[in-house]
Amino acid sequence: MARALTLPMLFVVCGVVVAAVRIAAGSPVAAGIALLVFLLLAGLYSPLAFPRSIDAVEAQRRSAIDGRPIVYWRAGCKYCLRLRIRLGRDARRLHWVDIWRDPAGAAAVRAATGGDETVPTVVLAGRPYINPDPGWVREQLPQST
């Protein structure tokens, strides 16, 4: 989990340093704005920006039952963040597996991508799609009742 928090913590530290420099320069408003921007970036690049992850085995079991795609992702990945943001509320309708927290998920991605851990990898009906367009992913979701 420490690896997933490295980038967000770096944003927080940088934000505090920039804010301190701005305050020392006599600009508390700029300091507050800079700190807020860095905190927002830290939140976006943390695991908190994503739906709760489950392990790969459970995601595969659930996907077989409900037909929803599985998204293999990792914190700090700008493409994963792009997918998450563009899906909006629909992101909760997918099964999310954090490959940094689940070794079986990382192994599934390596098997699908030829040995590397390219994310996001979306698996739909057993077929992997590497970094698919978010609009396409939304179209693949089963209709909600």
mmCIF file of C-alpha atoms in Angstrom:
data_model
loop_
_atom_site.group_PDB
_atom_site.id
_atom_site.type_symbol
_atom_site.label_atom_id
_atom_site.label_comp_id
_atom_site.label_asym_id
_atom_site.label_seq_id
_atom_site.Cartn_x
_atom_site.Cartn_y
_atom_site.Cartn_z
ATOM 1 C CA MET A 1 0.000 0.000 0.000
ATOM 2 C CA ALA A 2 2.954 2.325 0.590
ATOM 3 C CA ARG A 3 3.705 2.336 -3.129
ATOM 4 C CA ALA A 4 0.174 3.554 -3.867
ATOM 5 C CA LEU A 5 0.572 6.480 -1.484
ATOM 6 C CA THR A 6 4.013 7.665 -2.627
ATOM 7 C CA LEU A 7 2.794 10.071 -5.320
ATOM 8 C CA PRO A 8 -0.084 11.515 -3.248
ATOM 9 C CA MET A 9 2.265 12.098 -0.314
ATOM 10 C CA LEU A 10 4.752 13.784 -2.642
ATOM 11 C CA PHE A 11 1.968 16.141 -3.764
ATOM 12 C CA VAL A 12 1.129 16.936 -0.134
ATOM 13 C CA VAL A 13 4.764 17.633 0.779
ATOM 14 C CA CYS A 14 5.245 19.826 -2.298
ATOM 15 C CA GLY A 15 2.047 21.690 -1.500
ATOM 16 C CA VAL A 16 3.192 22.394 2.046
ATOM 17 C CA VAL A 17 6.601 23.594 0.818
ATOM 18 C CA VAL A 18 5.076 25.858 -1.852
ATOM 19 C CA ALA A 19 2.566 27.224 0.662
ATOM 20 C CA ALA A 20 5.328 27.925 3.183
ATOM 21 C CA VAL A 21 7.354 29.789 0.558
ATOM 22 C CA ARG A 22 4.277 31.822 -0.439
ATOM 23 C CA ILE A 23 3.520 32.676 3.178
ATOM 24 C CA ALA A 24 7.141 33.731 3.745
ATOM 25 C CA ALA A 25 6.852 35.953 0.673
ATOM 26 C CA GLY A 26 3.801 37.627 2.210
ATOM 27 C CA SER A 27 1.123 36.048 0.029
ATOM 28 C CA PRO A 28 -1.161 33.912 2.206
ATOM 29 C CA VAL A 29 -3.960 33.790 -0.385
ATOM 30 C CA ALA A 30 -1.613 32.352 -3.023
ATOM 31 C CA ALA A 31 -0.338 29.926 -0.383
ATOM 32 C CA GLY A 32 -3.846 28.703 0.349
ATOM 33 C CA ILE A 33 -4.673 28.298 -3.333
ATOM 34 C CA ALA A 34 -1.425 26.417 -4.028
ATOM 35 C CA LEU A 35 -2.000 24.123 -1.068
ATOM 36 C CA LEU A 36 -5.552 23.362 -2.206
ATOM 37 C CA VAL A 37 -4.358 22.541 -5.736
ATOM 38 C CA PHE A 38 -1.713 20.152 -4.422
ATOM 39 C CA LEU A 39 -4.200 18.517 -2.049
ATOM 40 C CA LEU A 40 -6.643 18.049 -4.937
ATOM 41 C CA LEU A 41 -3.900 16.383 -6.998
ATOM 42 C CA ALA A 42 -3.018 14.165 -4.044
ATOM 43 C CA GLY A 43 -6.650 13.072 -3.755
ATOM 44 C CA LEU A 44 -6.986 12.383 -7.474
ATOM 45 C CA TYR A 45 -3.860 10.254 -7.614
ATOM 46 C CA SER A 46 -4.623 8.312 -4.454
ATOM 47 C CA PRO A 47 -6.601 5.076 -4.223
ATOM 48 C CA LEU A 48 -9.431 7.137 -2.683
ATOM 49 C CA ALA A 49 -10.428 8.424 -6.139
ATOM 50 C CA PHE A 50 -11.437 4.923 -7.223
ATOM 51 C CA PRO A 51 -14.253 2.604 -6.207
ATOM 52 C CA ARG A 52 -13.325 0.033 -3.574
ATOM 53 C CA SER A 53 -11.092 -2.656 -5.011
ATOM 54 C CA ILE A 54 -11.724 -6.351 -4.656
ATOM 55 C CA ASP A 55 -9.358 -9.220 -5.347
ATOM 56 C CA ALA A 56 -9.084 -10.723 -8.824
ATOM 57 C CA VAL A 57 -10.697 -14.047 -7.934
ATOM 58 C CA GLU A 58 -13.732 -12.336 -6.432
ATOM 59 C CA ALA A 59 -13.963 -9.946 -9.409
ATOM 60 C CA GLN A 60 -13.912 -12.870 -11.833
ATOM 61 C CA ARG A 61 -16.603 -14.661 -9.831
ATOM 62 C CA ARG A 62 -18.832 -11.575 -9.720
ATOM 63 C CA SER A 63 -18.269 -10.792 -13.387
ATOM 64 C CA ALA A 64 -19.317 -14.319 -14.353
ATOM 65 C CA ILE A 65 -22.560 -13.786 -12.443
ATOM 66 C CA ASP A 66 -23.505 -10.238 -13.443
ATOM 67 C CA GLY A 67 -21.623 -9.757 -16.742
ATOM 68 C CA ARG A 68 -19.971 -6.524 -15.635
ATOM 69 C CA PRO A 69 -16.434 -5.785 -16.846
ATOM 70 C CA ILE A 70 -13.395 -6.053 -14.591
ATOM 71 C CA VAL A 71 -10.980 -3.119 -14.514
ATOM 72 C CA TYR A 72 -7.413 -3.827 -13.441
ATOM 73 C CA TRP A 73 -5.796 -0.570 -12.313
ATOM 74 C CA ARG A 74 -3.144 0.937 -10.030
ATOM 75 C CA ALA A 75 -2.875 4.180 -8.102
ATOM 76 C CA GLY A 76 -0.895 6.931 -9.811
ATOM 77 C CA CYS A 77 -1.745 5.772 -13.335
ATOM 78 C CA LYS A 78 -2.955 8.744 -15.356
ATOM 79 C CA TYR A 79 -4.776 6.490 -17.812
ATOM 80 C CA CYS A 80 -6.613 4.746 -14.974
ATOM 81 C CA LEU A 81 -7.554 8.136 -13.573
ATOM 82 C CA ARG A 82 -8.776 9.246 -17.006
ATOM 83 C CA LEU A 83 -10.962 6.141 -17.253
ATOM 84 C CA ARG A 84 -12.299 6.651 -13.729
ATOM 85 C CA ILE A 85 -13.145 10.322 -14.267
ATOM 86 C CA ARG A 86 -14.734 9.809 -17.686
ATOM 87 C CA LEU A 87 -16.907 6.962 -16.389
ATOM 88 C CA GLY A 88 -18.251 9.166 -13.607
ATOM 89 C CA ARG A 89 -20.947 7.411 -11.588
ATOM 90 C CA ASP A 90 -20.884 4.448 -13.961
ATOM 91 C CA ALA A 91 -17.485 3.509 -12.495
ATOM 92 C CA ARG A 92 -19.303 1.934 -9.553
ATOM 93 C CA ARG A 93 -20.914 -0.525 -11.952
ATOM 94 C CA LEU A 94 -17.587 -2.202 -12.764
ATOM 95 C CA HIS A 95 -15.409 -4.514 -10.691
ATOM 96 C CA TRP A 96 -12.120 -2.769 -9.838
ATOM 97 C CA VAL A 97 -8.933 -4.706 -8.993
ATOM 98 C CA ASP A 98 -5.872 -2.796 -7.757
ATOM 99 C CA ILE A 99 -2.894 -4.726 -9.142
ATOM 100 C CA TRP A 100 -0.563 -3.260 -6.508
ATOM 101 C CA ARG A 101 -2.673 -4.753 -3.729
ATOM 102 C CA ASP A 102 -3.545 -8.066 -5.375
ATOM 103 C CA PRO A 103 -0.780 -10.288 -6.805
ATOM 104 C CA ALA A 104 -3.350 -12.417 -8.653
ATOM 105 C CA GLY A 105 -4.640 -9.275 -10.350
ATOM 106 C CA ALA A 106 -1.117 -8.307 -11.402
ATOM 107 C CA ALA A 107 -0.590 -11.819 -12.758
ATOM 108 C CA ALA A 108 -3.853 -11.612 -14.722
ATOM 109 C CA VAL A 109 -2.724 -8.339 -16.307
ATOM 110 C CA ARG A 110 0.707 -9.757 -17.164
ATOM 111 C CA ALA A 111 -0.972 -12.754 -18.797
ATOM 112 C CA ALA A 112 -3.275 -10.491 -20.807
ATOM 113 C CA THR A 113 -0.613 -8.017 -21.918
ATOM 114 C CA GLY A 114 2.265 -10.308 -22.740
ATOM 115 C CA GLY A 115 4.265 -9.912 -19.558
ATOM 116 C CA ASP A 116 3.963 -6.258 -18.573
ATOM 117 C CA GLU A 117 1.542 -4.555 -16.203
ATOM 118 C CA THR A 118 -0.168 -2.129 -18.583
ATOM 119 C CA VAL A 119 -3.238 -0.643 -16.973
ATOM 120 C CA PRO A 120 -6.060 0.000 -17.217
ATOM 121 C CA THR A 121 -6.811 -3.431 -18.544
ATOM 122 C CA VAL A 122 -10.513 -4.112 -18.885
ATOM 123 C CA VAL A 123 -11.678 -7.716 -19.096
ATOM 124 C CA LEU A 124 -15.092 -8.297 -20.600
ATOM 125 C CA ALA A 125 -16.438 -11.822 -21.079
ATOM 126 C CA GLY A 126 -12.932 -13.208 -20.605
ATOM 127 C CA ARG A 127 -11.358 -10.998 -23.273
ATOM 128 C CA PRO A 128 -8.842 -8.301 -22.222
ATOM 129 C CA TYR A 129 -8.823 -4.781 -23.647
ATOM 130 C CA ILE A 130 -5.761 -2.669 -22.921
ATOM 131 C CA ASN A 131 -6.435 1.013 -22.149
ATOM 132 C CA PRO A 132 -9.829 1.110 -23.880
ATOM 133 C CA ASP A 133 -11.763 4.270 -24.610
ATOM 134 C CA PRO A 134 -13.977 5.197 -21.631
ATOM 135 C CA GLY A 135 -16.981 5.689 -23.928
ATOM 136 C CA TRP A 136 -16.597 2.146 -25.214
ATOM 137 C CA VAL A 137 -16.364 0.804 -21.661
ATOM 138 C CA ARG A 138 -19.577 2.634 -20.722
ATOM 139 C CA GLU A 139 -21.344 1.073 -23.730
ATOM 140 C CA GLN A 140 -20.343 -2.416 -22.523
ATOM 141 C CA LEU A 141 -22.062 -2.055 -19.154
ATOM 142 C CA PRO A 142 -25.196 -4.136 -18.735
ATOM 143 C CA GLN A 143 -28.368 -2.077 -18.682
ATOM 144 C CA SER A 144 -29.403 -1.263 -15.127
ATOM 145 C CA THR A 145 -32.882 -2.247 -14.086
#
